[in-house]
Coordinates of C-alpha atoms and ligand atoms in Angstrom, one line a residue:
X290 CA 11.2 1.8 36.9
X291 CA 9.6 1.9 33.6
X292 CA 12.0 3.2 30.9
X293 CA 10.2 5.9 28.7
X294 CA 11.7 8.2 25.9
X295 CA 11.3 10.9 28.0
X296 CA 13.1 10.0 30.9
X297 CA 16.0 8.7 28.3
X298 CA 16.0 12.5 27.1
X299 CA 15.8 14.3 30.9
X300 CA 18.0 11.5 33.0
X301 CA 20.7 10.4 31.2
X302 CA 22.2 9.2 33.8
X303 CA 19.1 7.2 35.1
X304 CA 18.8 6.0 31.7
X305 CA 22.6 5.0 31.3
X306 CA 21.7 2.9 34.9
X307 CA 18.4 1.3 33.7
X308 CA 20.0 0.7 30.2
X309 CA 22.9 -1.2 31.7
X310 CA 20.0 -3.5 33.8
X311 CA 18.2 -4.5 30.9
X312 CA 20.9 -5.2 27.8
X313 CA 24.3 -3.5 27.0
X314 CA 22.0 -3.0 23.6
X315 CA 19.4 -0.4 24.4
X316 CA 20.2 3.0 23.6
X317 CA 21.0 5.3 26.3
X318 CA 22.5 8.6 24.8
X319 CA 19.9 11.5 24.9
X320 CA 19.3 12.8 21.6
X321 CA 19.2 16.2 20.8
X322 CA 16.0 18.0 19.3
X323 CA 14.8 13.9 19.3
X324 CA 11.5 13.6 17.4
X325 CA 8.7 12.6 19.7
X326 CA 6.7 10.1 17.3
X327 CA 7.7 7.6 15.4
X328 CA 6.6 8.9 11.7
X329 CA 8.8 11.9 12.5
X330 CA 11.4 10.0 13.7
X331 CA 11.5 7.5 10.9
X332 CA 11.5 11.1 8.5
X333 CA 14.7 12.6 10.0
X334 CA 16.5 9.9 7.7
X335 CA 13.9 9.6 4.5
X336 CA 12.2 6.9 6.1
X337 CA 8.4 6.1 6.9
X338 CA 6.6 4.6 10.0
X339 CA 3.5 2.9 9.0
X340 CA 0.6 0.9 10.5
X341 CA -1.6 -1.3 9.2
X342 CA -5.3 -0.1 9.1
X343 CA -8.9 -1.6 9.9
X344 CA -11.4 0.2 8.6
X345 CA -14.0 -0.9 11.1
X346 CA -12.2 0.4 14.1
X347 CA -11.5 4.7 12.4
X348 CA -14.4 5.0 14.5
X349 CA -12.1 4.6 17.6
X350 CA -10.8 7.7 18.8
X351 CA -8.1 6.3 20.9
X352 CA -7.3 4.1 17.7
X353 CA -7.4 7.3 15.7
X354 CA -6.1 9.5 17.7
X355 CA -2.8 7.2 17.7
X356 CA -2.9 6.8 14.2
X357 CA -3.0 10.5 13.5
X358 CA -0.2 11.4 15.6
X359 CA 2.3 8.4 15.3
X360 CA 2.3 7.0 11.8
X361 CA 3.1 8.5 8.3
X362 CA 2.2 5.2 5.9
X363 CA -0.9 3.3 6.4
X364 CA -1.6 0.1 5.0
X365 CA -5.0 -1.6 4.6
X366 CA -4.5 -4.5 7.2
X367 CA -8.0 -6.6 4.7
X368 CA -9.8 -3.7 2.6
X369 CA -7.6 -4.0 0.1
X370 CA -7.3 -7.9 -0.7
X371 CA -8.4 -9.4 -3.6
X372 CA -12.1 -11.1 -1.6
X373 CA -12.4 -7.2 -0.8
X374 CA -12.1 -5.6 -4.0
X375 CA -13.8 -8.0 -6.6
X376 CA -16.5 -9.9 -4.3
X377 CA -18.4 -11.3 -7.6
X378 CA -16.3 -11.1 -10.8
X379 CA -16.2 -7.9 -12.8
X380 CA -18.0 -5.8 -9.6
X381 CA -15.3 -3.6 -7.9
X382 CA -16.0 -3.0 -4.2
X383 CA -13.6 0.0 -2.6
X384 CA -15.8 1.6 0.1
X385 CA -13.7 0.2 2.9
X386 CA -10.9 0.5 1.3
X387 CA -11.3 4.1 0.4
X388 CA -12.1 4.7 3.8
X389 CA -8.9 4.3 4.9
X390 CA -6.6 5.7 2.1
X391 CA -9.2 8.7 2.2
X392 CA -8.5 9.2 5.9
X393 CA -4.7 8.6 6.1
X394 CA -4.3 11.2 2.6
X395 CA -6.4 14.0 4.8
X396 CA -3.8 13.8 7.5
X397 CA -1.0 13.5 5.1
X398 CA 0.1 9.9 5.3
X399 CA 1.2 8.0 2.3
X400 CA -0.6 4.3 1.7
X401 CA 0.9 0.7 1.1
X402 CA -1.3 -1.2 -1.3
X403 CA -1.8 -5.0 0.0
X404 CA -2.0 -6.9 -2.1
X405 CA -3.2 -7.3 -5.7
X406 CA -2.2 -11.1 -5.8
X407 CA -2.4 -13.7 -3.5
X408 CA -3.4 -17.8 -3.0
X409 CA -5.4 -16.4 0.1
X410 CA -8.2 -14.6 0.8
X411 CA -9.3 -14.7 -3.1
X412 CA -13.4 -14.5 -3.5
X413 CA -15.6 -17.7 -3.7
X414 CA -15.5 -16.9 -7.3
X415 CA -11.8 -17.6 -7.9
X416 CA -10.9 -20.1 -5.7
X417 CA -12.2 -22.5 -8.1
X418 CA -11.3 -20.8 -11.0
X419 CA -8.2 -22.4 -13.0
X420 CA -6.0 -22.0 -16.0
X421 CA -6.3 -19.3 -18.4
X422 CA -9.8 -18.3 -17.4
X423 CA -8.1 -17.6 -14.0
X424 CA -4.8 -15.9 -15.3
X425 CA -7.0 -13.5 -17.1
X426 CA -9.3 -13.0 -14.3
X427 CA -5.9 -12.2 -11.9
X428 CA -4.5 -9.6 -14.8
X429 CA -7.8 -7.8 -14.6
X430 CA -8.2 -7.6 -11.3
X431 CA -4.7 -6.5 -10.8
X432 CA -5.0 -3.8 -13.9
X433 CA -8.5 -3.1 -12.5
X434 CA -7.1 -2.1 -8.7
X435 CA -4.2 -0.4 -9.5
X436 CA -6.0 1.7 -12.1
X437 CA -8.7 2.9 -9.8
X438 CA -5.7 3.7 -7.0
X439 CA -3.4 5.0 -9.7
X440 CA -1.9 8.5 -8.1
X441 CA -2.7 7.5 -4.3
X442 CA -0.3 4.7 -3.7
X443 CA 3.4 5.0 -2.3
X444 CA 4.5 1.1 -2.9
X445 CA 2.1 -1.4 -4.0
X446 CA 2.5 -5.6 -2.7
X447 CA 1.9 -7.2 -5.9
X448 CA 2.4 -10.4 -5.6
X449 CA 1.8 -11.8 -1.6
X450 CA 3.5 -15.2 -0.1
X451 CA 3.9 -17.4 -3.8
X452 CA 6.4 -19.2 -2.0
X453 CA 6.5 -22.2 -0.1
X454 CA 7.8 -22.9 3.4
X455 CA 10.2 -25.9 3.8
X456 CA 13.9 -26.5 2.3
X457 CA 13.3 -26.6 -0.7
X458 CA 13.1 -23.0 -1.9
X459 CA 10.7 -23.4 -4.6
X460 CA 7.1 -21.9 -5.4
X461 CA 4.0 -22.2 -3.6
X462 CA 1.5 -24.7 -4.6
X463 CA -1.8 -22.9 -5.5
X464 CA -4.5 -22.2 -8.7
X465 CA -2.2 -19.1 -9.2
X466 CA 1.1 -21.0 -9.9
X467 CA -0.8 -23.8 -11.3
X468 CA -1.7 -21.1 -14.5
X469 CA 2.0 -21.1 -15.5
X470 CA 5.7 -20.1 -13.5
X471 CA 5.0 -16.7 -15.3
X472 CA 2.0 -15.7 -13.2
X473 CA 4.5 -13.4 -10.7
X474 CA 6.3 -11.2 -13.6
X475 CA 2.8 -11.2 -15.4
X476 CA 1.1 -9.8 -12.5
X477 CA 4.4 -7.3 -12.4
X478 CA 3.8 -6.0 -15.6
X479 CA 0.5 -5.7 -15.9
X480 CA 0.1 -3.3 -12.3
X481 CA 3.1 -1.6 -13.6
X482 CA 1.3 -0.8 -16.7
X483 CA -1.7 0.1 -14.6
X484 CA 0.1 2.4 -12.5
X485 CA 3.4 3.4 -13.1
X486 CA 3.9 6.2 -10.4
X487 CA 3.5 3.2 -7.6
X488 CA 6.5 1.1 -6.4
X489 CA 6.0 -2.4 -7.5
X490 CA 7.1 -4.8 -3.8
X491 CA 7.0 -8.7 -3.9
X492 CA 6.1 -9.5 -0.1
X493 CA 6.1 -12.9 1.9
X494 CA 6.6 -14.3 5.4
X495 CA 9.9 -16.3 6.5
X496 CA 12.1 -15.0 4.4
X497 CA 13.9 -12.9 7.1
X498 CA 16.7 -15.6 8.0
X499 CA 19.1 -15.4 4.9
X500 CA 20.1 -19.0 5.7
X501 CA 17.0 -20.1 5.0
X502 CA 15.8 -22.0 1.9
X503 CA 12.7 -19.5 1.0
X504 CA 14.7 -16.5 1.6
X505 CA 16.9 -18.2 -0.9
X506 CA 14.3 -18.8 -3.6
X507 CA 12.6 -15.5 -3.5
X508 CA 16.1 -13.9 -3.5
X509 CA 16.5 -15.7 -7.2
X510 CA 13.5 -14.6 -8.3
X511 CA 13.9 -10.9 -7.9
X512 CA 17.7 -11.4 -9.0
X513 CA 16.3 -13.1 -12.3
X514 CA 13.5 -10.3 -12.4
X515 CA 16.1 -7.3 -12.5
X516 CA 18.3 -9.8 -15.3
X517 CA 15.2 -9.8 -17.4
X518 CA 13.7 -6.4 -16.8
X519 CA 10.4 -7.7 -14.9
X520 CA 9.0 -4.6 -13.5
X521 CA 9.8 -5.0 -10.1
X522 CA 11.4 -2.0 -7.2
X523 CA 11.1 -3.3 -3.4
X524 CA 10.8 -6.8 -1.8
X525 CA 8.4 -7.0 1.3
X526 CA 9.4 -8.6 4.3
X527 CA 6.5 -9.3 6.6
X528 CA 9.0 -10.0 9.8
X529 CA 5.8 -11.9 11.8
X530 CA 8.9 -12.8 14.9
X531 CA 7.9 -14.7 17.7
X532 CA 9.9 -17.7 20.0
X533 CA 9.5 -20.1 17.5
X534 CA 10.5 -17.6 14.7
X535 CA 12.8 -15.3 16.4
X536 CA 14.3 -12.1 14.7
X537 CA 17.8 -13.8 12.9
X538 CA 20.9 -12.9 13.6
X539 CA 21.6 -12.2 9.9
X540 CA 18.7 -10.1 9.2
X541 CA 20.3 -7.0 8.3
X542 CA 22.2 -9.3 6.1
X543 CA 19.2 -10.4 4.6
X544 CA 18.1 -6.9 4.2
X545 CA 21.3 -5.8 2.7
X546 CA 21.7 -8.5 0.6
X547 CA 18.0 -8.3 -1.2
X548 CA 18.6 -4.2 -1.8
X549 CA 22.2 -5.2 -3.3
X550 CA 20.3 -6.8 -6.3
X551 CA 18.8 -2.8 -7.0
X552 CA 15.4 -3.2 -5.3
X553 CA 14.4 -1.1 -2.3
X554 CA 13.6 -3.2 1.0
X555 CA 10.7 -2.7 3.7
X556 CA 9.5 -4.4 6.5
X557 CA 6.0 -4.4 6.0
X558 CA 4.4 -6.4 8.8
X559 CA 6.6 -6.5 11.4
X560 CA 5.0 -7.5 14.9
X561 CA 7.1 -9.1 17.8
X562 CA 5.2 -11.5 20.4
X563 CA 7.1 -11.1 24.0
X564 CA 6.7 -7.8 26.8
X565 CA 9.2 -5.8 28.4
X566 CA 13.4 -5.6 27.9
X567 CA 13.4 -8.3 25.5
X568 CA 10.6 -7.4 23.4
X569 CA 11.8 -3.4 23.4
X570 CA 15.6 -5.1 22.3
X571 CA 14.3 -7.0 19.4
X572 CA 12.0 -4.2 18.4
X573 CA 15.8 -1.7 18.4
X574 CA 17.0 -4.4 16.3
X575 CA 14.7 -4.8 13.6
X576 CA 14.9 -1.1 13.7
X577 CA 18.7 -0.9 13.6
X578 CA 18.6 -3.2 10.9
X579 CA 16.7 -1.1 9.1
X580 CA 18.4 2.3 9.6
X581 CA 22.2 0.4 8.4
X582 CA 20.4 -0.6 5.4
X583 CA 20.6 2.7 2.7
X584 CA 17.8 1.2 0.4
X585 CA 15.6 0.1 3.6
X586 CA 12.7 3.1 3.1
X587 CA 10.6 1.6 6.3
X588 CA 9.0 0.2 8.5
X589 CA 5.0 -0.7 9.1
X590 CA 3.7 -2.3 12.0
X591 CA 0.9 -4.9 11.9
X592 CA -1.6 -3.1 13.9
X593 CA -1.2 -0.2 16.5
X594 CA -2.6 -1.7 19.9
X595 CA -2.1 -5.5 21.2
X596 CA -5.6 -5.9 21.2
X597 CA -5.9 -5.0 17.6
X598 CA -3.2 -7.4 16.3
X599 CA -4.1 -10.6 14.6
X600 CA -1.7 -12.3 17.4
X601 CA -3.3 -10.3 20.4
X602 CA -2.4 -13.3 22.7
X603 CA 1.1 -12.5 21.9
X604 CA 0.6 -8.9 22.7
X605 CA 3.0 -7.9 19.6
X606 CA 3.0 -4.2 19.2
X607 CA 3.9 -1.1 20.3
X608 CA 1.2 -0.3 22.0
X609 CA -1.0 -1.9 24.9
X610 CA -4.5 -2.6 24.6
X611 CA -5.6 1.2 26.4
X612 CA -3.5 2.9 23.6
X613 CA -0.3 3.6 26.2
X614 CA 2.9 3.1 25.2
X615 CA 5.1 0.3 25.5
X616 CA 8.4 0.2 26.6
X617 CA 9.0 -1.6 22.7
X618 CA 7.6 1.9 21.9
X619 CA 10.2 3.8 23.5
X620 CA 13.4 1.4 22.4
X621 CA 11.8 2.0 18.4
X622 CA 11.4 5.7 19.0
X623 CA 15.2 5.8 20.3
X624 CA 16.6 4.0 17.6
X625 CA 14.7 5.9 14.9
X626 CA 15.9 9.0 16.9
X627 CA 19.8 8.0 16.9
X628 CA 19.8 7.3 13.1
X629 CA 21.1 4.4 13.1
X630 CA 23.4 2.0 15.2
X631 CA 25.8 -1.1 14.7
X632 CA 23.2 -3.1 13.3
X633 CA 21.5 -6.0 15.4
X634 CA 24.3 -8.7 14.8
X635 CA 26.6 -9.7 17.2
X636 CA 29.3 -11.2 14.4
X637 CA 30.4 -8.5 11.4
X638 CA 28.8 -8.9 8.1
X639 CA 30.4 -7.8 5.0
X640 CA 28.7 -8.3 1.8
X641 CA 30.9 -7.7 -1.1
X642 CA 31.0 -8.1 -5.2
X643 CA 33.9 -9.7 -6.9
X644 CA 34.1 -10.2 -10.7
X645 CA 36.4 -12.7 -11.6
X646 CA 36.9 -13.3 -15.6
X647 CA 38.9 -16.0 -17.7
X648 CA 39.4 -16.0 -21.1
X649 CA 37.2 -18.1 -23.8
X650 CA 37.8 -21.7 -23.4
X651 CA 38.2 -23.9 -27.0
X652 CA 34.5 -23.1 -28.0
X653 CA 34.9 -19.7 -27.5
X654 CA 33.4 -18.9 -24.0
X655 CA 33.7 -17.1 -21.1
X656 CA 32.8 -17.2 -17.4
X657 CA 32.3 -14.2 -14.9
X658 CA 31.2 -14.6 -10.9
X659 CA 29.3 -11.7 -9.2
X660 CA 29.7 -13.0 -5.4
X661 CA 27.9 -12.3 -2.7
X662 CA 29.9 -13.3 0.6
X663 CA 28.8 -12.7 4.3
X664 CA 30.1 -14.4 7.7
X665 CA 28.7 -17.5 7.2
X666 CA 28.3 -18.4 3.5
X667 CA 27.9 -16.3 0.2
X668 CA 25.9 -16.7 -3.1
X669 CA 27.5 -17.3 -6.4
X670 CA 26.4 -16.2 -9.7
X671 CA 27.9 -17.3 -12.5
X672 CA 27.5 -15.4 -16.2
X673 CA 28.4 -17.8 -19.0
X674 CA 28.9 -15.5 -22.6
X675 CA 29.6 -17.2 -25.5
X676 CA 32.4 -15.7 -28.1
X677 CA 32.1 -15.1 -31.6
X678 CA 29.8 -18.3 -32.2
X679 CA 27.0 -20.0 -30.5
X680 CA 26.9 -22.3 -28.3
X681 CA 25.1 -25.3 -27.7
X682 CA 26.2 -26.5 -24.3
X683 CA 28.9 -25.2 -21.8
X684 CA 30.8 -26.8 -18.8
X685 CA 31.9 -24.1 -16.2
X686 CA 34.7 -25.1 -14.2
X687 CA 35.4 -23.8 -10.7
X688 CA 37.4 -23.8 -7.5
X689 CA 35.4 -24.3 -4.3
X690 CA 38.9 -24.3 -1.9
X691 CA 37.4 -23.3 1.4
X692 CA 33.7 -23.5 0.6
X693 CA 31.2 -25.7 -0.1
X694 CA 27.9 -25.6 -2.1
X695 CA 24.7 -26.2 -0.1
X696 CA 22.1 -25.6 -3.0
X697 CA 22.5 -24.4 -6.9
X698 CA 20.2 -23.6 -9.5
X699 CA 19.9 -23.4 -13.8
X700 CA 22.9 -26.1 -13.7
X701 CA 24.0 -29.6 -13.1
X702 CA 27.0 -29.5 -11.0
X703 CA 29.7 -32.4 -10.0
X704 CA 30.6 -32.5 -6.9
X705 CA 30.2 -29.9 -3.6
X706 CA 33.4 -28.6 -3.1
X707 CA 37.3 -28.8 -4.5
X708 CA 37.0 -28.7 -8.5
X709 CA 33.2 -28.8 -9.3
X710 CA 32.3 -28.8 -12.8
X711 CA 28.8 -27.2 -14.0
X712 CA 27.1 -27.9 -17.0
X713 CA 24.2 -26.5 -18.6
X714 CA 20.4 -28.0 -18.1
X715 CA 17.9 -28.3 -21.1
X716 CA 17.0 -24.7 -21.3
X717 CA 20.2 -22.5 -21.4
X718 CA 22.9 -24.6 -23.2
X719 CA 21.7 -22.8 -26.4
X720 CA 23.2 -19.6 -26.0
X721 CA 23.9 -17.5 -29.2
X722 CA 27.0 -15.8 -30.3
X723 CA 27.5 -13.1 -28.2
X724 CA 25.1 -13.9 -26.1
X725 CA 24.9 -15.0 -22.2
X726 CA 22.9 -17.2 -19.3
X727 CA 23.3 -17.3 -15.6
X728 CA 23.6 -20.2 -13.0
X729 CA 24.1 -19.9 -9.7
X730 CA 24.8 -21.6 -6.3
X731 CA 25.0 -21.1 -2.7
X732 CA 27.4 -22.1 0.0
X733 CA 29.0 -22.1 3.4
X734 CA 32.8 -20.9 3.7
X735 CA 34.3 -18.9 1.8
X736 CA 33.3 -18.5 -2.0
X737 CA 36.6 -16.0 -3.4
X738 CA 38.9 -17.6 -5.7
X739 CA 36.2 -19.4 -7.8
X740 CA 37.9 -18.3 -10.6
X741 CA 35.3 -20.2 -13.0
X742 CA 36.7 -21.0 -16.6
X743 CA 34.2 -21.5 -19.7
X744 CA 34.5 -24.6 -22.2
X745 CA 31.9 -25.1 -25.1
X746 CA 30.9 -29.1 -25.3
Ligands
G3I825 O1 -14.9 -9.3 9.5 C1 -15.2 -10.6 9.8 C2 -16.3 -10.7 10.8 O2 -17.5 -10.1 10.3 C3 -16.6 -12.1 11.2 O3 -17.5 -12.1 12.2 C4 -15.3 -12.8 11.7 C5 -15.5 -14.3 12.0 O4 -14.3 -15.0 11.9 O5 -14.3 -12.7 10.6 C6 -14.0 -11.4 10.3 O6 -13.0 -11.4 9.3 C7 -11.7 -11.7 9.7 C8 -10.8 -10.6 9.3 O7 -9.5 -11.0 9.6 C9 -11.1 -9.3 10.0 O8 -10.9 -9.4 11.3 C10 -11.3 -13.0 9.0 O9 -12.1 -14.1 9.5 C11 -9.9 -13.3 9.3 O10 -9.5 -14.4 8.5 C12 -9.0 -12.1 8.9 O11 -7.7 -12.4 9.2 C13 -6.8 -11.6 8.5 C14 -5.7 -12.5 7.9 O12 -4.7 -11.7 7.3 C15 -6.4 -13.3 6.8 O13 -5.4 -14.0 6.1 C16 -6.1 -10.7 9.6 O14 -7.0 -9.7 10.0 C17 -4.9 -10.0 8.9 O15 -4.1 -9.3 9.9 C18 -4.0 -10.9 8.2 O16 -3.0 -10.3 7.6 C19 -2.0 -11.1 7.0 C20 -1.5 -10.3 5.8 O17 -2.5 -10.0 4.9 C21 -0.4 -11.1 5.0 N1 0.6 -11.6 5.9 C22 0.2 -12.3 7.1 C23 -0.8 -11.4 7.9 C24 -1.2 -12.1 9.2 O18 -1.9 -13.3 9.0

């Protein structure tokens, strides 16, 4: 029997049956008055259900039609990208583009911008371009686009995928970050300067598993953005799941986590490869996820039918290649109907902020720790403020009791665990009177009772 949103609203007791069959996880209570597409669904709790866009197929009317009725946010899945925009330097292409943020603003729908900045899918012209000849060139295309879109864009993806896969957490090697660290919060301020009505999202690929090393690095980079005042308002996460990337257990973690450092989150190209039960569970999930997450404003599919995805041998979305709906349709449609849920993990994650403070140490300093603790492990970040005169290198002590560090950064540290000692690196033991830096670490355990104290050396 095929499960359908319908028959979940007329037969509850069928659906309680069938529900039961194929995971204790699927929702099975009727809703009342429940929305019947997944835009107004998403909208019953401030949220938006998007798609991502080709312009070449708005000549589809199945395509169309679907888009029309189901999805409130469109996204450009190519029109948009930098090869698109600027095919010879200085000459500004938008007739795809405008294509389809002219058809999805006629029928009332609000547009993603992807993406202003990216290593990929640059034009001939700038793949070999380096230095500050190619820093300029990225500014003005970025100040260029958003200009020209200024008004018609809900959230824009500035900056796409700078960085890399792997453990170590760091940036992405490419002619972009080979023009300087900076090129992220350049690119920042000069779209928000450009257009200031439009969100400003960093957005990349992997970064779903809070575990994982890249999740980790781009986490620090939005925390040190929001530390320094870089221009930025929602992080991106593209949620591309399949068996060998699978949706993590601690993804609403992740999620909750990222929006605890003041940013908005959105999953913003989220396709699942699979069919049937499990593909409609993980599909509730990622939605679930989304819905226990306050600052999570929505979701956008990669594509509407299988056979329009870029993974159409994985037959990802919510719909199959003759525009019906899939039972992934109708698990989505529920979940955005019940508002909500328990969230998609099976262990409780709490994410909590502790400040602990000690008094200056002999130089007149003083450490504070802003924790970040889930099930598993936590981040630690640590402000060092000097007293009444400046510093010119500091030693934070701490107590890692039941925890131990598994990666730090903007500090040398002693040891993993028991009493650690950090000290400063070349670039923030100078820290004037009054005045303050930030390290920070990861670990496993549990990271309370740090209780960091601050010496001058
Ligand atoms: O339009 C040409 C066609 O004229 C030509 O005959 C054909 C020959 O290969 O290529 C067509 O262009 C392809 C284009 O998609 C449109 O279908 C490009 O080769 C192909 O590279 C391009 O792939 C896109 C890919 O980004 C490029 O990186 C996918 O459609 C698009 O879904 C995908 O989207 C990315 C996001 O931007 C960023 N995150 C990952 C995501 C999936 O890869």
């Amino acid at each position: 029997m095929k499960l359908t949103s319908k028959s979940v609203a007329l037969f509850p007791i069928i659906a309680t049956v069938v529900t039961a069959a194929i995971g204790a996880t699927l929702i099975a209570a009727p809703v009342a008055n429940a929305a019947t597409t997944l835009g107004a669904a998403a909208q019953q709790s401030g949220r938006y259900f998007g798609t991502a866009v080709a312009a070449n197929k708005l000549g589809d009317s199945t395509y169309v039609g679907i888009l029309n009725r189901e999805f409130d946010m469109v996204t450009a899945e190519n029109e948009m990208k930098m090869d698109a925009t600027e095919p010879n330097q200085g000459q500004f292409s938008y007739g795809n583009a405008d294509r389809i943020v002219n058809q999805a603003r006629n029928q009332g729908k609000r547009v993603r911008g992807h993406a202003l900045a990216w290593h990929s899918q640059q034009p001939g012209w700038m793949q070999n371009m380096s230095g500050t000849a190619l820093r300029n060139a990225m500014l003005n295309h970025v100040t260029q686009v958003a200009t020209y879109y200024r008004g018609k864009i809900y959230a824009w993806d500035v900056v796409n995928e700078a960085f890399a896969d792997g453990s170590g957490g760091g940036r992405r090697d490419s002619n972009l970050q080979r023009t300087g660290n900076d090129w992220i919060e350049a690119a920042f301020r000069a779209a928000r300067a450009a257009d200031s009505g439009a969100k400003l999202c960093y957005n990349d690929y992997n970064t779903d598993d809070w575990s994982h090393a890249k999740t980790q690095g781009v986490y620090r980079m939005v925390q040190d953005f929001k530390s320094r005042g870089v221009p930025i308002d929602c992080v991106g996460f593209q949620s591309h799941f399949n068996s060998n990337s699978p949706v993590p257990s601690n993804y609403q973690t992740t999620l909750q986590n990222f929006a605890n450092l003041g940013v908005d989150v959105q999953i913003t190209e989220l396709d699942i490869e699979g069919s049937g039960s499990s593909q409609a569970q993980n599909y509730q999930r990622v939605t679930q996820a989304c819905l226990a997450v306050a600052r999570c404003t929505g979701i956008t599919v990669w594509g509407i039918r299988d056979t329009d995805s870029w993974r159409a041998s994985g037959t990802p979305l919510l719909f199959d290649g003759s525009g019906n709906k899939k039972a992934a349709y109708n698990s989505t449609l529920d979940a955005l109907n019940a508002g909500g849920g328990p969230g998609p993990t099976t262990t409780t994650t709490t994410t909590t902020t502790t400040t602990t403070s000690n008094g200056p140490g002999p130089g007149g300093c003083t450490a504070t720790v802003s924790l970040n603790q889930w099930n598993e492990g936590f981040v630690a970040t640590i402000k060092v403020t000097a007293g009444s005169s400046a510093l010119s290198g500091w030693t934070v002590t701490t107590t890692l009791s039941n925890a131990t560090v598994t990666g730090s950064w903007s500090a040398n540290r002693s040891g993993t665990s028991g009493t650690v000692n950090w000290t400063n690196v070349d670039y923030n033991g100078n820290v004037p009177a009054g005045g303050s830096t930030e390290f920070g670490f990861q670990g496993s355990g549990n990271g309370s009772g740090l209780n960091p104290s601050c010496a001058a050396r």
